[in-house]
PDB file of C-alpha atoms in Angstrom:
ATOM      1  CA  UNK N   1     110.757   6.816 -37.715  1.00 58.00           C
ATOM      2  CA  UNK N   2     109.700   6.807 -41.040  1.00 59.00           C
ATOM      3  CA  UNK N   3     111.179   8.021 -43.890  1.00 73.00           C
ATOM      4  CA  UNK N   4     108.195   8.197 -45.804  1.00 80.00           C
ATOM      5  CA  UNK N   5     106.533  11.129 -45.033  1.00 86.00           C
ATOM      6  CA  UNK N   6     103.314   9.196 -46.122  1.00 94.00           C
ATOM      7  CA  UNK N   7     102.666   7.128 -43.218  1.00 95.00           C
ATOM      8  CA  UNK N   8     103.997   5.941 -39.135  1.00 96.00           C
ATOM      9  CA  UNK N   9     105.297   4.524 -37.295  1.00 94.00           C
ATOM     10  CA  UNK N  10     103.874   1.412 -34.700  1.00 94.00           C
ATOM     11  CA  UNK N  11     106.924  -0.059 -33.276  1.00 91.00           C
ATOM     12  CA  UNK N  12     110.274   0.074 -33.914  1.00 87.00           C
ATOM     13  CA  UNK N  13     111.268  -3.098 -35.745  1.00 91.00           C
ATOM     14  CA  UNK N  14     112.200  -1.970 -39.809  1.00 91.00           C
ATOM     15  CA  UNK N  15     108.901  -1.744 -41.303  1.00 93.00           C
ATOM     16  CA  UNK N  16     106.376  -1.662 -38.553  1.00 95.00           C
ATOM     17  CA  UNK N  17     104.725   1.438 -39.728  1.00 96.00           C
ATOM     18  CA  UNK N  18     100.683   2.367 -40.822  1.00 97.00           C
ATOM     19  CA  UNK N  19      99.992   4.611 -43.558  1.00 97.00           C
ATOM     20  CA  UNK N  20      98.626   7.678 -42.611  1.00 98.00           C
ATOM     21  CA  UNK N  21      95.108   7.718 -44.710  1.00 98.00           C
ATOM     22  CA  UNK N  22      93.514  11.613 -43.442  1.00 98.00           C
ATOM     23  CA  UNK N  23      94.886  14.703 -40.930  1.00 98.00           C
ATOM     24  CA  UNK N  24      92.564  17.100 -39.667  1.00 98.00           C
ATOM     25  CA  UNK N  25      92.802  20.342 -37.348  1.00 98.00           C
ATOM     26  CA  UNK N  26      97.172  19.328 -38.095  1.00 98.00           C
ATOM     27  CA  UNK N  27      98.448  22.058 -35.163  1.00 97.00           C
ATOM     28  CA  UNK N  28      95.569  22.997 -33.448  1.00 98.00           C
ATOM     29  CA  UNK N  29      93.699  21.480 -30.928  1.00 98.00           C
ATOM     30  CA  UNK N  30      91.693  18.836 -32.450  1.00 98.00           C
ATOM     31  CA  UNK N  31      94.520  17.549 -34.709  1.00 98.00           C
ATOM     32  CA  UNK N  32      93.779  13.897 -35.803  1.00 98.00           C
ATOM     33  CA  UNK N  33      96.145  11.780 -38.482  1.00 98.00           C
ATOM     34  CA  UNK N  34      93.857   8.655 -38.554  1.00 98.00           C
ATOM     35  CA  UNK N  35      95.909   5.620 -40.143  1.00 98.00           C
ATOM     36  CA  UNK N  36      94.925   2.173 -41.318  1.00 97.00           C
ATOM     37  CA  UNK N  37      97.391  -0.581 -40.786  1.00 97.00           C
ATOM     38  CA  UNK N  38      96.970  -2.028 -44.521  1.00 97.00           C
ATOM     39  CA  UNK N  39      98.262  -5.141 -45.788  1.00 97.00           C
ATOM     40  CA  UNK N  40     101.072  -3.716 -48.160  1.00 96.00           C
ATOM     41  CA  UNK N  41     102.511  -2.429 -44.429  1.00 97.00           C
ATOM     42  CA  UNK N  42     102.370  -5.754 -43.399  1.00 97.00           C
ATOM     43  CA  UNK N  43     104.089  -6.805 -46.884  1.00 97.00           C
ATOM     44  CA  UNK N  44     107.191  -4.395 -45.640  1.00 96.00           C
ATOM     45  CA  UNK N  45     107.398  -5.686 -41.929  1.00 97.00           C
ATOM     46  CA  UNK N  46     107.600  -9.268 -42.870  1.00 98.00           C
ATOM     47  CA  UNK N  47     109.872  -9.513 -45.686  1.00 97.00           C
ATOM     48  CA  UNK N  48     112.461  -5.911 -44.575  1.00 96.00           C
ATOM     49  CA  UNK N  49     111.777  -7.461 -40.798  1.00 97.00           C
ATOM     50  CA  UNK N  50     110.732 -11.318 -40.439  1.00 97.00           C
ATOM     51  CA  UNK N  51     112.385 -12.169 -43.397  1.00 97.00           C
ATOM     52  CA  UNK N  52     109.405 -14.176 -44.540  1.00 97.00           C
ATOM     53  CA  UNK N  53     107.605 -13.373 -48.189  1.00 95.00           C
ATOM     54  CA  UNK N  54     104.552 -15.475 -47.629  1.00 97.00           C
ATOM     55  CA  UNK N  55     101.055 -14.345 -48.043  1.00 97.00           C
ATOM     56  CA  UNK N  56     100.325 -16.221 -43.881  1.00 98.00           C
ATOM     57  CA  UNK N  57     102.848 -13.666 -42.249  1.00 98.00           C
ATOM     58  CA  UNK N  58     100.591 -11.470 -43.975  1.00 97.00           C
ATOM     59  CA  UNK N  59      97.515 -11.974 -42.841  1.00 97.00           C
ATOM     60  CA  UNK N  60      99.026 -13.012 -39.297  1.00 97.00           C
ATOM     61  CA  UNK N  61     100.644 -10.019 -39.070  1.00 97.00           C
ATOM     62  CA  UNK N  62      97.099  -7.590 -39.924  1.00 96.00           C
ATOM     63  CA  UNK N  63      95.706 -10.039 -37.562  1.00 96.00           C
ATOM     64  CA  UNK N  64      97.638  -9.649 -34.504  1.00 96.00           C
ATOM     65  CA  UNK N  65      98.443  -6.233 -34.961  1.00 95.00           C
ATOM     66  CA  UNK N  66      95.935  -4.087 -33.032  1.00 94.00           C
ATOM     67  CA  UNK N  67      96.218  -1.048 -33.131  1.00 96.00           C
ATOM     68  CA  UNK N  68      93.582   2.448 -33.074  1.00 97.00           C
ATOM     69  CA  UNK N  69      93.595   4.006 -36.746  1.00 97.00           C
ATOM     70  CA  UNK N  70      93.657   7.256 -35.130  1.00 98.00           C
ATOM     71  CA  UNK N  71      96.843   9.127 -33.776  1.00 98.00           C
ATOM     72  CA  UNK N  72      95.148  12.456 -32.137  1.00 98.00           C
ATOM     73  CA  UNK N  73      96.817  15.644 -30.028  1.00 98.00           C
ATOM     74  CA  UNK N  74      95.968  19.320 -28.307  1.00 98.00           C
ATOM     75  CA  UNK N  75      98.921  20.982 -29.676  1.00 98.00           C
ATOM     76  CA  UNK N  76      98.305  23.896 -26.907  1.00 97.00           C
ATOM     77  CA  UNK N  77      98.765  21.871 -23.790  1.00 97.00           C
ATOM     78  CA  UNK N  78     101.800  19.328 -26.444  1.00 97.00           C
ATOM     79  CA  UNK N  79     100.157  16.337 -25.737  1.00 97.00           C
ATOM     80  CA  UNK N  80      98.775  13.515 -27.606  1.00 98.00           C
ATOM     81  CA  UNK N  81      97.611   9.743 -28.214  1.00 97.00           C
ATOM     82  CA  UNK N  82      99.241   7.620 -29.780  1.00 96.00           C
ATOM     83  CA  UNK N  83      97.636   4.792 -32.133  1.00 96.00           C
ATOM     84  CA  UNK N  84      98.441   2.015 -28.747  1.00 94.00           C
ATOM     85  CA  UNK N  85      96.252   4.286 -27.356  1.00 95.00           C
ATOM     86  CA  UNK N  86      99.008   6.311 -24.171  1.00 93.00           C
ATOM     87  CA  UNK N  87      99.109   9.468 -23.573  1.00 96.00           C
ATOM     88  CA  UNK N  88     102.112  11.215 -23.122  1.00 95.00           C
ATOM     89  CA  UNK N  89     103.301  14.533 -23.188  1.00 95.00           C
ATOM     90  CA  UNK N  90     105.884  17.222 -24.693  1.00 94.00           C
ATOM     91  CA  UNK N  91     108.369  19.040 -22.326  1.00 90.00           C
ATOM     92  CA  UNK N  92     110.381  21.819 -24.053  1.00 87.00           C
ATOM     93  CA  UNK N  93     114.160  21.159 -24.821  1.00 82.00           C
ATOM     94  CA  UNK N  94     115.909  18.499 -23.013  1.00 78.00           C
ATOM     95  CA  UNK N  95     119.205  21.070 -23.370  1.00 69.00           C
ATOM     96  CA  UNK N  96     118.239  23.355 -21.097  1.00 58.00           C
ATOM     97  CA  UNK N  97     116.308  21.410 -18.824  1.00 57.00           C
ATOM     98  CA  UNK N  98     116.448  22.988 -15.416  1.00 58.00           C
ATOM     99  CA  UNK N  99     115.231  19.166 -13.724  1.00 58.00           C
ATOM    100  CA  UNK N 100     117.498  17.365 -15.919  1.00 53.00           C
ATOM    101  CA  UNK N 101     120.240  19.659 -14.794  1.00 50.00           C
ATOM    102  CA  UNK N 102     119.431  19.807 -10.913  1.00 52.00           C
ATOM    103  CA  UNK N 103     119.456  16.094 -10.872  1.00 52.00           C
ATOM    104  CA  UNK N 104     122.526  15.514 -13.288  1.00 48.00           C
ATOM    105  CA  UNK N 105     121.319  13.844 -15.786  1.00 51.00           C
ATOM    106  CA  UNK N 106     123.325  14.213 -18.636  1.00 48.00           C
ATOM    107  CA  UNK N 107     120.178  13.713 -21.927  1.00 54.00           C
ATOM    108  CA  UNK N 108     120.393  11.566 -24.881  1.00 61.00           C
ATOM    109  CA  UNK N 109     117.496  13.283 -26.713  1.00 71.00           C
ATOM    110  CA  UNK N 110     116.766  17.386 -27.850  1.00 81.00           C
ATOM    111  CA  UNK N 111     113.749  16.658 -26.172  1.00 86.00           C
ATOM    112  CA  UNK N 112     112.011  15.729 -22.758  1.00 87.00           C
ATOM    113  CA  UNK N 113     108.443  13.603 -23.530  1.00 90.00           C
ATOM    114  CA  UNK N 114     106.783  11.965 -20.676  1.00 90.00           C
ATOM    115  CA  UNK N 115     104.156   9.309 -20.438  1.00 90.00           C
ATOM    116  CA  UNK N 116     101.447  10.114 -18.962  1.00 91.00           C
ATOM    117  CA  UNK N 117     101.747   8.170 -15.826  1.00 86.00           C
ATOM    118  CA  UNK N 118     105.628   8.042 -15.171  1.00 84.00           C
ATOM    119  CA  UNK N 119     108.010  10.169 -13.632  1.00 81.00           C
ATOM    120  CA  UNK N 120     110.623  10.242 -15.827  1.00 78.00           C
ATOM    121  CA  UNK N 121     111.010  11.504 -19.386  1.00 78.00           C
ATOM    122  CA  UNK N 122     111.295   9.758 -22.724  1.00 76.00           C
ATOM    123  CA  UNK N 123     113.134   7.457 -23.313  1.00 68.00           C
ATOM    124  CA  UNK N 124     113.547   4.999 -20.668  1.00 56.00           C
ATOM    125  CA  UNK N 125     114.373   1.993 -22.677  1.00 56.00           C
ATOM    126  CA  UNK N 126     115.412   3.038 -26.250  1.00 61.00           C
ATOM    127  CA  UNK N 127     116.291   6.119 -27.740  1.00 60.00           C
ATOM    128  CA  UNK N 128     114.411   4.646 -31.953  1.00 61.00           C
ATOM    129  CA  UNK N 129     111.436   4.110 -29.074  1.00 81.00           C
ATOM    130  CA  UNK N 130     111.541   8.502 -27.991  1.00 84.00           C
ATOM    131  CA  UNK N 131     111.459   8.824 -31.652  1.00 85.00           C
ATOM    132  CA  UNK N 132     108.298   6.288 -33.085  1.00 90.00           C
ATOM    133  CA  UNK N 133     106.816   9.351 -30.501  1.00 91.00           C
ATOM    134  CA  UNK N 134     108.514  11.894 -31.301  1.00 92.00           C
ATOM    135  CA  UNK N 135     107.254  11.819 -35.067  1.00 93.00           C
ATOM    136  CA  UNK N 136     103.573  11.642 -33.855  1.00 96.00           C
ATOM    137  CA  UNK N 137     103.783  13.984 -31.902  1.00 96.00           C
ATOM    138  CA  UNK N 138     105.510  16.726 -34.796  1.00 95.00           C
ATOM    139  CA  UNK N 139     103.146  15.117 -37.106  1.00 96.00           C
ATOM    140  CA  UNK N 140      99.852  16.351 -34.928  1.00 98.00           C
ATOM    141  CA  UNK N 141     102.009  19.649 -34.120  1.00 97.00           C
ATOM    142  CA  UNK N 142     104.471  20.750 -36.474  1.00 95.00           C
ATOM    143  CA  UNK N 143     107.280  23.267 -35.757  1.00 92.00           C
ATOM    144  CA  UNK N 144     107.260  22.294 -32.037  1.00 92.00           C
ATOM    145  CA  UNK N 145     109.546  20.644 -32.238  1.00 86.00           C
ATOM    146  CA  UNK N 146     111.712  20.770 -35.526  1.00 75.00           C
TER     147      UNK N 146
END
């Protein structure tokens, strides 16, 4: 999860961020955050994660990282699509969820997020992956998940 408000995370590793270039309709049915994977973003990933300060690393990361130039959301329906093209839905608090209680599951997360097509709520792989998706939703639809 990015600590910089001008960035959004696209992955779970250090430096996997994109620069926010514009925001439109935040908090509405047509929220959009436009993104750019900059040379500086790639350099941070190269230096901080790969420990490689070479220009070749930066150009390789830019060339091989295929991401959309935006994330979109519908804050009324509580759905969004990330920069990988995956769609998600927000289902409220995990702490009071009857579904989680009925299944006898304890949640490691504050909120229930489901990837379209999946039956299980996130995180089904890692808390870091969950945090990345929650960060995108909070950026598109502030005030719903606090």
